[in-house]
Structure formats: structure tokens, C-alpha cells
Short mmCIF file of N, CA and C in Angstrom, two decimals:
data_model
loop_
_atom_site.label_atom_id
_atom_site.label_comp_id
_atom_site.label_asym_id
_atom_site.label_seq_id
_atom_site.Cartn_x
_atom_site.Cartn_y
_atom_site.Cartn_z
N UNK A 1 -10.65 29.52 30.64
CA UNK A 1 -10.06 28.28 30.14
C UNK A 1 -9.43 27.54 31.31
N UNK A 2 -9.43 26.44 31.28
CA UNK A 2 -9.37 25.59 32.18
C UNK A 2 -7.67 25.80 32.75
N UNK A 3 -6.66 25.50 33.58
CA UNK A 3 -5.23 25.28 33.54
C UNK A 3 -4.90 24.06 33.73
N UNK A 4 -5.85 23.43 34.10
CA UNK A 4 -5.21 21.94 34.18
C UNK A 4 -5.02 21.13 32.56
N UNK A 5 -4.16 20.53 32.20
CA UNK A 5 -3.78 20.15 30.75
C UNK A 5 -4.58 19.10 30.95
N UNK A 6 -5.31 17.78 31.70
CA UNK A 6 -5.88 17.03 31.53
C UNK A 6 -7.22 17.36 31.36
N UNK A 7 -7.70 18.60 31.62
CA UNK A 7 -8.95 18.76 31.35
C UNK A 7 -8.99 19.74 30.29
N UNK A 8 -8.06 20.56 29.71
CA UNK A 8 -8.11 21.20 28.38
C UNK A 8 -8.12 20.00 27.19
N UNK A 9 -7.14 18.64 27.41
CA UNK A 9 -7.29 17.95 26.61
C UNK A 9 -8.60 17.37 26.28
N UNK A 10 -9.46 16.95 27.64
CA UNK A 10 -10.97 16.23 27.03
C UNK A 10 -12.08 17.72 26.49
N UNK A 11 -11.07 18.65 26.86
CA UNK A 11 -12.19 19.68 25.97
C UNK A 11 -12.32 19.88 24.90
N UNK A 12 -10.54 19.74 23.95
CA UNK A 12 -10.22 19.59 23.35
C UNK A 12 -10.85 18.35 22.00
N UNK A 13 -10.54 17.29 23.02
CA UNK A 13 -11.53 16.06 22.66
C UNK A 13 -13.11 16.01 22.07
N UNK A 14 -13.29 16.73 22.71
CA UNK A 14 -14.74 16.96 22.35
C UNK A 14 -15.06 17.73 21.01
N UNK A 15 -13.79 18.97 20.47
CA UNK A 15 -13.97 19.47 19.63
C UNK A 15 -13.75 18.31 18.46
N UNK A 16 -12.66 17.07 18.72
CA UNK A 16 -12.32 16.16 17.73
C UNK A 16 -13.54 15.30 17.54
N UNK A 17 -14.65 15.28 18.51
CA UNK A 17 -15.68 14.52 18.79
C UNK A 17 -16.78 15.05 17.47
N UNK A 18 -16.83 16.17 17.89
CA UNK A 18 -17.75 17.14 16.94
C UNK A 18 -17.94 16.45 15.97
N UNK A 19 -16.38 16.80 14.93
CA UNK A 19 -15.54 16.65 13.63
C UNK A 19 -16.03 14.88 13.38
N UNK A 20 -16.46 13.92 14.62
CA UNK A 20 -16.38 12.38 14.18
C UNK A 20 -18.11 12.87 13.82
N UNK A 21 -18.82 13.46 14.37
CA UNK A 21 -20.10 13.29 14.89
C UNK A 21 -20.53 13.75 13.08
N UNK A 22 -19.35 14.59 12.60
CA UNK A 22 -20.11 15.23 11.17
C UNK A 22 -19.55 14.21 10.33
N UNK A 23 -18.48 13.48 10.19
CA UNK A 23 -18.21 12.28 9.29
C UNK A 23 -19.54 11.61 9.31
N UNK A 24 -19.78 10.97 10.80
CA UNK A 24 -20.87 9.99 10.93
C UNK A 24 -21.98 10.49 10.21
N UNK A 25 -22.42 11.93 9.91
CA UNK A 25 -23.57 12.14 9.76
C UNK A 25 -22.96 12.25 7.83
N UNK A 26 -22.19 12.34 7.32
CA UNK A 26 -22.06 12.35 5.67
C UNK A 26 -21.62 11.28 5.21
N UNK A 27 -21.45 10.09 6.13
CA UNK A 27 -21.56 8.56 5.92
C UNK A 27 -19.78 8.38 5.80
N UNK A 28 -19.29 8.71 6.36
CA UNK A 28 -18.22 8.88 6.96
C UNK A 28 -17.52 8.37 7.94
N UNK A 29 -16.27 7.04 7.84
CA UNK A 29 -15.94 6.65 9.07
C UNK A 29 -15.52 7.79 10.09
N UNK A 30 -16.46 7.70 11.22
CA UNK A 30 -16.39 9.27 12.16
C UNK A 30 -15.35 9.07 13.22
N UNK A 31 -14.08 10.04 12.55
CA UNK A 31 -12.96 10.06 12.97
C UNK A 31 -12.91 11.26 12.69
N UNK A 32 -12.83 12.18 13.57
CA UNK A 32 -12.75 13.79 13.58
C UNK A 32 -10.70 14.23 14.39
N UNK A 33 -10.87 15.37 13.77
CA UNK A 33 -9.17 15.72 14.45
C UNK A 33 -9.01 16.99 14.34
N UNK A 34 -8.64 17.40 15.07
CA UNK A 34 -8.20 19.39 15.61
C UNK A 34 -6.50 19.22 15.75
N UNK A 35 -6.28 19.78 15.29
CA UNK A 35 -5.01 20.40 15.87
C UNK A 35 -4.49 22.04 16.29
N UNK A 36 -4.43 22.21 17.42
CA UNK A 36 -3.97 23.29 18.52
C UNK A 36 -2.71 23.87 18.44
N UNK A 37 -2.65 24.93 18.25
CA UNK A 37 -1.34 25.82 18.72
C UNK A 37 -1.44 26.94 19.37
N UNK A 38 -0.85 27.50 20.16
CA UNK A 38 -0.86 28.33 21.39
C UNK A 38 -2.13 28.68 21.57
N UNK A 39 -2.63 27.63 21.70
CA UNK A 39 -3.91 27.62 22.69
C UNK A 39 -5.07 27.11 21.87
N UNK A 40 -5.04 27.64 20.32
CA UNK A 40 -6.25 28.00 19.67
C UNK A 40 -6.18 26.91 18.25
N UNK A 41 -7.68 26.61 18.34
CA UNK A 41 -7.60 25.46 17.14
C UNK A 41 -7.17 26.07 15.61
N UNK A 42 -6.06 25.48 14.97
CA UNK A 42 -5.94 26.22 14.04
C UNK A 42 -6.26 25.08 12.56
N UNK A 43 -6.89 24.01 13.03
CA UNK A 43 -7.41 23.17 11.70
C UNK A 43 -8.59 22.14 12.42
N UNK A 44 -9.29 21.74 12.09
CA UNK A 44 -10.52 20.87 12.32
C UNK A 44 -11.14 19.75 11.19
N UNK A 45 -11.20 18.99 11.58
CA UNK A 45 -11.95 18.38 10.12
C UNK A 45 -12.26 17.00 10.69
N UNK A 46 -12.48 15.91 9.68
CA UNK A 46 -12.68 14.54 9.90
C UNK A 46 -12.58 13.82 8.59
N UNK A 47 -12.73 12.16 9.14
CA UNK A 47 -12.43 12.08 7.71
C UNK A 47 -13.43 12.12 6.04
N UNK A 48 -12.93 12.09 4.86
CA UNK A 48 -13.54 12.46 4.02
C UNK A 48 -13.07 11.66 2.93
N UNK A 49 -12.41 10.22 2.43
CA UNK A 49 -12.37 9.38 1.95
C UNK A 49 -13.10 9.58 0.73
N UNK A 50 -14.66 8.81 0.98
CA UNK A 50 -15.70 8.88 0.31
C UNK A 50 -15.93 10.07 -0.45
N UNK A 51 -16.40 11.23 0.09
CA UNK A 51 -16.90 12.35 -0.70
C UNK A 51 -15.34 12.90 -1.46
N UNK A 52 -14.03 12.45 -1.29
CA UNK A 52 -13.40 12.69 -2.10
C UNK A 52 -12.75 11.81 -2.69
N UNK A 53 -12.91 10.52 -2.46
CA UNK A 53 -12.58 9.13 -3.46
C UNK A 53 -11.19 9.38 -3.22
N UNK A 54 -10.39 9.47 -2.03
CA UNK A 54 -9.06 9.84 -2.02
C UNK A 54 -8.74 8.48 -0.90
N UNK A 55 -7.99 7.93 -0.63
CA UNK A 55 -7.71 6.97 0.42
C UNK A 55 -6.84 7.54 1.68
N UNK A 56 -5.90 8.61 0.93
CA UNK A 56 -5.26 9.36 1.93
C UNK A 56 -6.32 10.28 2.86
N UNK A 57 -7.20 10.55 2.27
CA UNK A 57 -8.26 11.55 2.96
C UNK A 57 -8.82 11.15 4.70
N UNK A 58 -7.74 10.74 4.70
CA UNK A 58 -8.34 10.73 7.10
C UNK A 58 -7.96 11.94 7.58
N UNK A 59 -8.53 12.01 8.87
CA UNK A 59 -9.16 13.38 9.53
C UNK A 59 -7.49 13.70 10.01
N UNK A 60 -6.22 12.57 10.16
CA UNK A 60 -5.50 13.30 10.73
C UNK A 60 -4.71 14.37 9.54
N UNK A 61 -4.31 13.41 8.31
CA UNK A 61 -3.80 14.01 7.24
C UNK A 61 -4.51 15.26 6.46
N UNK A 62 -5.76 15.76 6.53
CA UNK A 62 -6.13 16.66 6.08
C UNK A 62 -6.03 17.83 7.30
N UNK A 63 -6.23 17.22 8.79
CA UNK A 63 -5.96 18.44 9.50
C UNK A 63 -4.33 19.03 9.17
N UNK A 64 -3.49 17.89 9.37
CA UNK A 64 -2.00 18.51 8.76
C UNK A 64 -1.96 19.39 7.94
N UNK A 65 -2.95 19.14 6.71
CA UNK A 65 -2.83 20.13 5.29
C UNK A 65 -2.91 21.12 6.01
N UNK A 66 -4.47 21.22 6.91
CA UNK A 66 -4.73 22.76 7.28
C UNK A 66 -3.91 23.42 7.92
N UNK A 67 -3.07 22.38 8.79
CA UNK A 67 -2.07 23.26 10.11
C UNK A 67 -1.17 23.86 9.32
N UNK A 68 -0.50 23.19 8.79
CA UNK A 68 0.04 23.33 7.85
C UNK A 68 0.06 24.86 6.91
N UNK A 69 -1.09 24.82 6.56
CA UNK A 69 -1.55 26.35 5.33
C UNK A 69 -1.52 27.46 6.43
N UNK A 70 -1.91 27.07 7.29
CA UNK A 70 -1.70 28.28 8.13
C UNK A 70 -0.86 28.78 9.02
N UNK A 71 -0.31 28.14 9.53
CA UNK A 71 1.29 28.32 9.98
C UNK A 71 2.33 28.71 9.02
N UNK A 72 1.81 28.57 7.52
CA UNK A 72 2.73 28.99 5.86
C UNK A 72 4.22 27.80 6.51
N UNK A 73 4.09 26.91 6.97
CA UNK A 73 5.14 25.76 7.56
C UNK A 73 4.69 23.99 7.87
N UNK A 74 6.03 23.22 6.77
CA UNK A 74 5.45 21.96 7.30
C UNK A 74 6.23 21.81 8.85
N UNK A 75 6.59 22.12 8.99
CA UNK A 75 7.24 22.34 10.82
C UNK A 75 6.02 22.77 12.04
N UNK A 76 5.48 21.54 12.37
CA UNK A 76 4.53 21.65 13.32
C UNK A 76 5.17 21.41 14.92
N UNK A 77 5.83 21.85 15.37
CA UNK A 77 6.60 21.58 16.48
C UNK A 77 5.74 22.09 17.41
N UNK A 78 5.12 23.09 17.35
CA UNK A 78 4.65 23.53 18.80
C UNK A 78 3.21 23.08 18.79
N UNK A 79 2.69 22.42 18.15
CA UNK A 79 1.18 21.80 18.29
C UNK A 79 0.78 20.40 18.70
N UNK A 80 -0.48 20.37 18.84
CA UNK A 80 -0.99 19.07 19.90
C UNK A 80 -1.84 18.90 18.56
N UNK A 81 -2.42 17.60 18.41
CA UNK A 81 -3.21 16.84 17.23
C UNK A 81 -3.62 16.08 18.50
N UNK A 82 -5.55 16.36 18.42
CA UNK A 82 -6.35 15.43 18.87
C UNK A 82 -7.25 14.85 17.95
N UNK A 83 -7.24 13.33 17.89
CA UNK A 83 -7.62 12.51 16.94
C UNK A 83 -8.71 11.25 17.96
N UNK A 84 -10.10 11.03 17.26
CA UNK A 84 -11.05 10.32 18.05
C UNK A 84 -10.28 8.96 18.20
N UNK A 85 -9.47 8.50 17.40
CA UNK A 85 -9.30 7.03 16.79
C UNK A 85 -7.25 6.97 16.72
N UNK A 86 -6.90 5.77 17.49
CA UNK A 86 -5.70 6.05 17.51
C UNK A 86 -4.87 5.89 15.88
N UNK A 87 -4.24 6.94 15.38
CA UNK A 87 -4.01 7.10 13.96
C UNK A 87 -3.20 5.41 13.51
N UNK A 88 -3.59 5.46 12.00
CA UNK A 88 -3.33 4.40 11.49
C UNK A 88 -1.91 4.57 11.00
N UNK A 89 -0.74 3.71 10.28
CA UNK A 89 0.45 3.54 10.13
C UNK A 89 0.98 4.62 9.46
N UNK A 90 -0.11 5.45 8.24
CA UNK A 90 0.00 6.22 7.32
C UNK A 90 -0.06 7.34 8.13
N UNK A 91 -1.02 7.55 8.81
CA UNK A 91 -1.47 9.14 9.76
C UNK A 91 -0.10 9.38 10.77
N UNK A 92 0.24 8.15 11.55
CA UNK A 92 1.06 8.19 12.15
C UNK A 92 2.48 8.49 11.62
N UNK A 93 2.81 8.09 10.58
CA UNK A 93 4.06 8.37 9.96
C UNK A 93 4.27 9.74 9.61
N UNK A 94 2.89 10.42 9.06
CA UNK A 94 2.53 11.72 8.63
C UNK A 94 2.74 12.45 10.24
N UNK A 95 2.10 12.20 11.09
CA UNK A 95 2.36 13.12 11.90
C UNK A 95 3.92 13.41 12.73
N UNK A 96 4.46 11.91 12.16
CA UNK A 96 5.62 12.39 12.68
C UNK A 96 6.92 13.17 11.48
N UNK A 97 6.42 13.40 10.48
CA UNK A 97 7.04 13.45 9.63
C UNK A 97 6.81 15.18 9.65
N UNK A 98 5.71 15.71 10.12
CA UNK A 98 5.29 17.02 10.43
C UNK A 98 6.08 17.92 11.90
N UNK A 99 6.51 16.82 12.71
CA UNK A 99 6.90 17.27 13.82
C UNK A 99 6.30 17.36 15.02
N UNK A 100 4.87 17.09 14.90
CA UNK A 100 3.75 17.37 15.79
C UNK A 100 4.18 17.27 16.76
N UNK A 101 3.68 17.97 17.95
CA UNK A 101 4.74 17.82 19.72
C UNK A 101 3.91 16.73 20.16
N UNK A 102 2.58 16.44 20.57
CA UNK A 102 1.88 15.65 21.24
C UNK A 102 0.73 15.25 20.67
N UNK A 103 0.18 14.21 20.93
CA UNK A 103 -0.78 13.20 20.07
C UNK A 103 -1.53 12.71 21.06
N UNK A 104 -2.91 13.14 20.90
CA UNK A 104 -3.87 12.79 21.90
C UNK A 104 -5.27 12.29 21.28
N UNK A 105 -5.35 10.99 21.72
CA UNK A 105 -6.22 10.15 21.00
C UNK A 105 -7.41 9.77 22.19
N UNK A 106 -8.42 9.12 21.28
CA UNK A 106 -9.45 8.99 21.82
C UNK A 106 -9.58 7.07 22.10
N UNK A 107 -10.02 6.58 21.29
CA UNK A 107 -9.98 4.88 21.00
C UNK A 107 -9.03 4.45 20.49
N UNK A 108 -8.97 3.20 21.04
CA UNK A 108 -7.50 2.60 20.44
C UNK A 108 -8.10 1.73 19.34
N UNK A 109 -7.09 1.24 18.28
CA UNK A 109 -7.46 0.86 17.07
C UNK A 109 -6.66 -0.65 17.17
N UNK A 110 -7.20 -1.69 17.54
CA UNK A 110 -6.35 -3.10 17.60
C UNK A 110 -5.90 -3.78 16.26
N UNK A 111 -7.07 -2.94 15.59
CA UNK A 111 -6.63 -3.92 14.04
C UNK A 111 -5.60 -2.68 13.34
N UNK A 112 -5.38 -1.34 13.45
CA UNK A 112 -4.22 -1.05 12.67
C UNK A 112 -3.84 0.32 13.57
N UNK A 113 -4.02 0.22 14.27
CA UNK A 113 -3.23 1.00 15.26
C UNK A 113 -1.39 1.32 15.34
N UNK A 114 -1.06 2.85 15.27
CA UNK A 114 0.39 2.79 15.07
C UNK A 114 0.95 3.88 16.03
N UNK A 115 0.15 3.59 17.25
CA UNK A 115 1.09 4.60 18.29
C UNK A 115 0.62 3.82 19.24
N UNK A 116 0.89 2.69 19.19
CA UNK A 116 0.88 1.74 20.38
C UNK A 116 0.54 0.59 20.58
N UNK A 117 -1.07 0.41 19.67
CA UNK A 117 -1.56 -0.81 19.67
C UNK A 117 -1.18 -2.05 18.85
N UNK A 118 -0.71 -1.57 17.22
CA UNK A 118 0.01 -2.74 17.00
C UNK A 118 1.60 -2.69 17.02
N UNK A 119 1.58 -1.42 16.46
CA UNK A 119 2.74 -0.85 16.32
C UNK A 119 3.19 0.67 17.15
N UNK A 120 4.30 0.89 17.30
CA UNK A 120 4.49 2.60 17.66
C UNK A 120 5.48 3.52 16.86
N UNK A 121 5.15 3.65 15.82
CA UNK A 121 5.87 4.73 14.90
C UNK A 121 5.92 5.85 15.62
N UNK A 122 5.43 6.48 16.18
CA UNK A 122 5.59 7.75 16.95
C UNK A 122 6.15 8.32 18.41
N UNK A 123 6.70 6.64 18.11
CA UNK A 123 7.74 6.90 19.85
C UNK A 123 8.85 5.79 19.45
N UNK A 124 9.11 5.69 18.03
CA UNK A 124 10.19 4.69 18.01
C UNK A 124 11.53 5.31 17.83
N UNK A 125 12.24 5.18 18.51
CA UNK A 125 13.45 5.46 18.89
C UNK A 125 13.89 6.05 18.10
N UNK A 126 14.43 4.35 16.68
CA UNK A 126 14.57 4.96 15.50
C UNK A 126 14.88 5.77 14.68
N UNK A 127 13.49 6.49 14.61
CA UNK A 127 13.37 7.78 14.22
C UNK A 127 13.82 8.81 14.43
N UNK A 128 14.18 10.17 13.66
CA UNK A 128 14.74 11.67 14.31
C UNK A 128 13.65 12.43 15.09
N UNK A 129 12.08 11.60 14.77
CA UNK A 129 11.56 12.53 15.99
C UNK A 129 10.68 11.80 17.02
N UNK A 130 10.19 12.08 18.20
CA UNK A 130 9.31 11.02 18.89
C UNK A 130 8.47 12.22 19.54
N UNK A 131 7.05 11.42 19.86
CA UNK A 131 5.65 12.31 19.79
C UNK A 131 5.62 12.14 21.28
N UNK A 132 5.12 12.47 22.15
CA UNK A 132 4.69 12.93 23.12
C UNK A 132 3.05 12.31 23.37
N UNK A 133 2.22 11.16 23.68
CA UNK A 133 0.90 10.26 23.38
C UNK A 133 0.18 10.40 24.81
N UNK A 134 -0.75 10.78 24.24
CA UNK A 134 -1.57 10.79 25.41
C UNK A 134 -2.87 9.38 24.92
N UNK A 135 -3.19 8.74 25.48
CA UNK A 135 -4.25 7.42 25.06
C UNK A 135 -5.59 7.53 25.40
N UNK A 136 -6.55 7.27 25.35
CA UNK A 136 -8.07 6.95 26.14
C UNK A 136 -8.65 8.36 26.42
N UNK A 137 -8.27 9.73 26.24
CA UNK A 137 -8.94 10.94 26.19
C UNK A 137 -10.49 10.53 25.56
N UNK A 138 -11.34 10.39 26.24
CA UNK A 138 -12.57 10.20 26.11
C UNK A 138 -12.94 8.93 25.50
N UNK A 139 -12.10 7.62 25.53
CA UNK A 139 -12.07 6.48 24.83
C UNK A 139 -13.45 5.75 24.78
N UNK A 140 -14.42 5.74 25.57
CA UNK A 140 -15.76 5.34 25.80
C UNK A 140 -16.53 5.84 24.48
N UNK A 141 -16.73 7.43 24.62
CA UNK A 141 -17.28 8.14 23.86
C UNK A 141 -16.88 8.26 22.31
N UNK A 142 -15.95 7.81 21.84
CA UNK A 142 -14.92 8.02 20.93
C UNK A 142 -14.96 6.23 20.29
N UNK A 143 -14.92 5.22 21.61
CA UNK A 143 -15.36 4.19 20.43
C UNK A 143 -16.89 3.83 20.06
N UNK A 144 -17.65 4.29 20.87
CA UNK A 144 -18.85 4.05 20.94
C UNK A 144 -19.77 4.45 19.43
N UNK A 145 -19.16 5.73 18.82
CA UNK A 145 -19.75 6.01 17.81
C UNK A 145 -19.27 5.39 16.47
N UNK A 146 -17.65 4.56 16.83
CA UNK A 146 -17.44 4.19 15.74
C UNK A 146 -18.51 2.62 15.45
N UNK A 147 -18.25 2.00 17.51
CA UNK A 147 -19.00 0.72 16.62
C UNK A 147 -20.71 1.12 16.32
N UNK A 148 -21.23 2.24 16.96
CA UNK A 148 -22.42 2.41 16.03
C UNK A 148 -22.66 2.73 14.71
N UNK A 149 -21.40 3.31 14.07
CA UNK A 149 -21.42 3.30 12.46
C UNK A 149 -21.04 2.36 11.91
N UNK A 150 -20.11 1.52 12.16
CA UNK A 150 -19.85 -0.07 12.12
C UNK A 150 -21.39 -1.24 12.15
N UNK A 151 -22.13 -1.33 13.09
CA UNK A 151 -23.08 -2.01 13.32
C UNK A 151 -23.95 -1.43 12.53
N UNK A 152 -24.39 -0.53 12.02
CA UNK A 152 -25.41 0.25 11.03
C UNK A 152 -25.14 -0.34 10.22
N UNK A 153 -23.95 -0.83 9.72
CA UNK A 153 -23.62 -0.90 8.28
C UNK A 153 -23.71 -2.21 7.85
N UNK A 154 -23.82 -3.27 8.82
CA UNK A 154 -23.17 -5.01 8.74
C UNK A 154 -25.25 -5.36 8.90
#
């Protein structure tokens, strides 16, 4: 395993990549998300909206569920959440509401972006907790598939 943290993260990335690559393929806005704790992925998924007619159903909030079930704790303090797509106002609130230590995203989101681009819920002062953001972890690769599921569709 790698020791440098900038290159565990785009490895990392790639596993969140996967997770977009299987949305895209079940017609799925492909937004995939892992979340990591001492070392090892302990939830994976993407999002799933559609096949569950749920609106809450994005890849970051269902990985939470999983981190979540398996840690038997909503206290996510010692984990990293890598997400293809920078989380939206709802994901973002959720992850800070979990504790998550660091947030490492892939594309930035201009139209509802909430850890930086329109807004930053996850580093606002504010708040009792603030996230730790890493930005552009594979941002090329990460928007590229969204606007190809985007352009498929129009």
C-alpha cells in the first residue's frame, strides 16, 4: 500500500469511481462513494434514487447507513468518505452530522454544490463540527462520466 496520502486517496478514488461506473450502468446518476477506516473500505455503494424511488437515496447517505451498521455507531470520527461528485446540501449536512474526519471528492458540482462551490456546510465555522476537504481527486475522470450520462439523456 502506497504511504503517501495523496496517492492512497486517488486509489481510493478509483474505488468511488467503480461505485459511479455501476450507477451509470443501472441508469443511475453515477455518483459512487466508499468510506474508509483504518485503512480498509468499510461501505461502498452509489447512488440508487431510481431503483428505490427514495430521493434521499445518494451514494453519500447510503454509504453512511453502511459505515454506520458496521462500526454498530453514528460517530464516524475516524473515517475518510470518498465521493465522485462534490456532495449536495443534504449529503453534506449528513456527513457532517455523522462526524466524518475528511471528505474527498472528485468533481465539483456548480449548480448545488455544499463544500465549497456554492455553499460550505462542512467547513462552516458555525457548526460543532468541520470536515477536513480534499477537492479535484481525479476531477477529469469523475466529471467526464457524469456529462456522458447527462448528454445520453438530453
Amino acid at each position: 500500500m502506497p504511504e503517501n496520502t495523496k496517492d492512497i486517496d486517488l486509489i481510493l478514488m478509483k474505488e468511488a469511481l467503480k461505485e459511479a461506473k455501476t450507477a451509470y450502468s443501472c441508469q443511475e446518476v453515477p455518483v459512487g462513494a466508499v468510506i474508509v477506516y483504518q485503512g480498509k473500505i468499510i461501505a461502498r455503494t452509489h447512488n440508487r434514487k431510481e431503483e428505490l424511488q427514495d430521493p434521499t437515496a445518494h451514494a453519500e447517505i447510503l454509504a453512511i447507513r453502511q459505515a454506520t451498521k458496521y462500526l454498530k455507531s453514528w460517530h464516524l470520527e475516524d473515517t475518510t468518505l470518498y465521493v465522485t461528485l462534490e456532495p449536495c446540501p443534504m449529503c453534506a449536512y449528513a456527513i457532517l452530522q455523522s462526524r466524518i474526519k475528511r471528505l474527498i471528492f472528485g468533481a465539483y458540482d456548480p449548480k448545488a454544490g455544499a463544500a465549497g462551490s456554492i455553499i460550505n456546510i462542512v467547513q462552516d465555522r458555525r457548526f460543532n463540527h468541520q470536515i477536513e476537504v480534499v477537492s479535484g481527486v481525479l476531477k477529469e475522470e469523475c466529471s467526464l462520466i457524469l456529462q456522458k450520462f447527462f448528454q445520453e439523456r438530453r
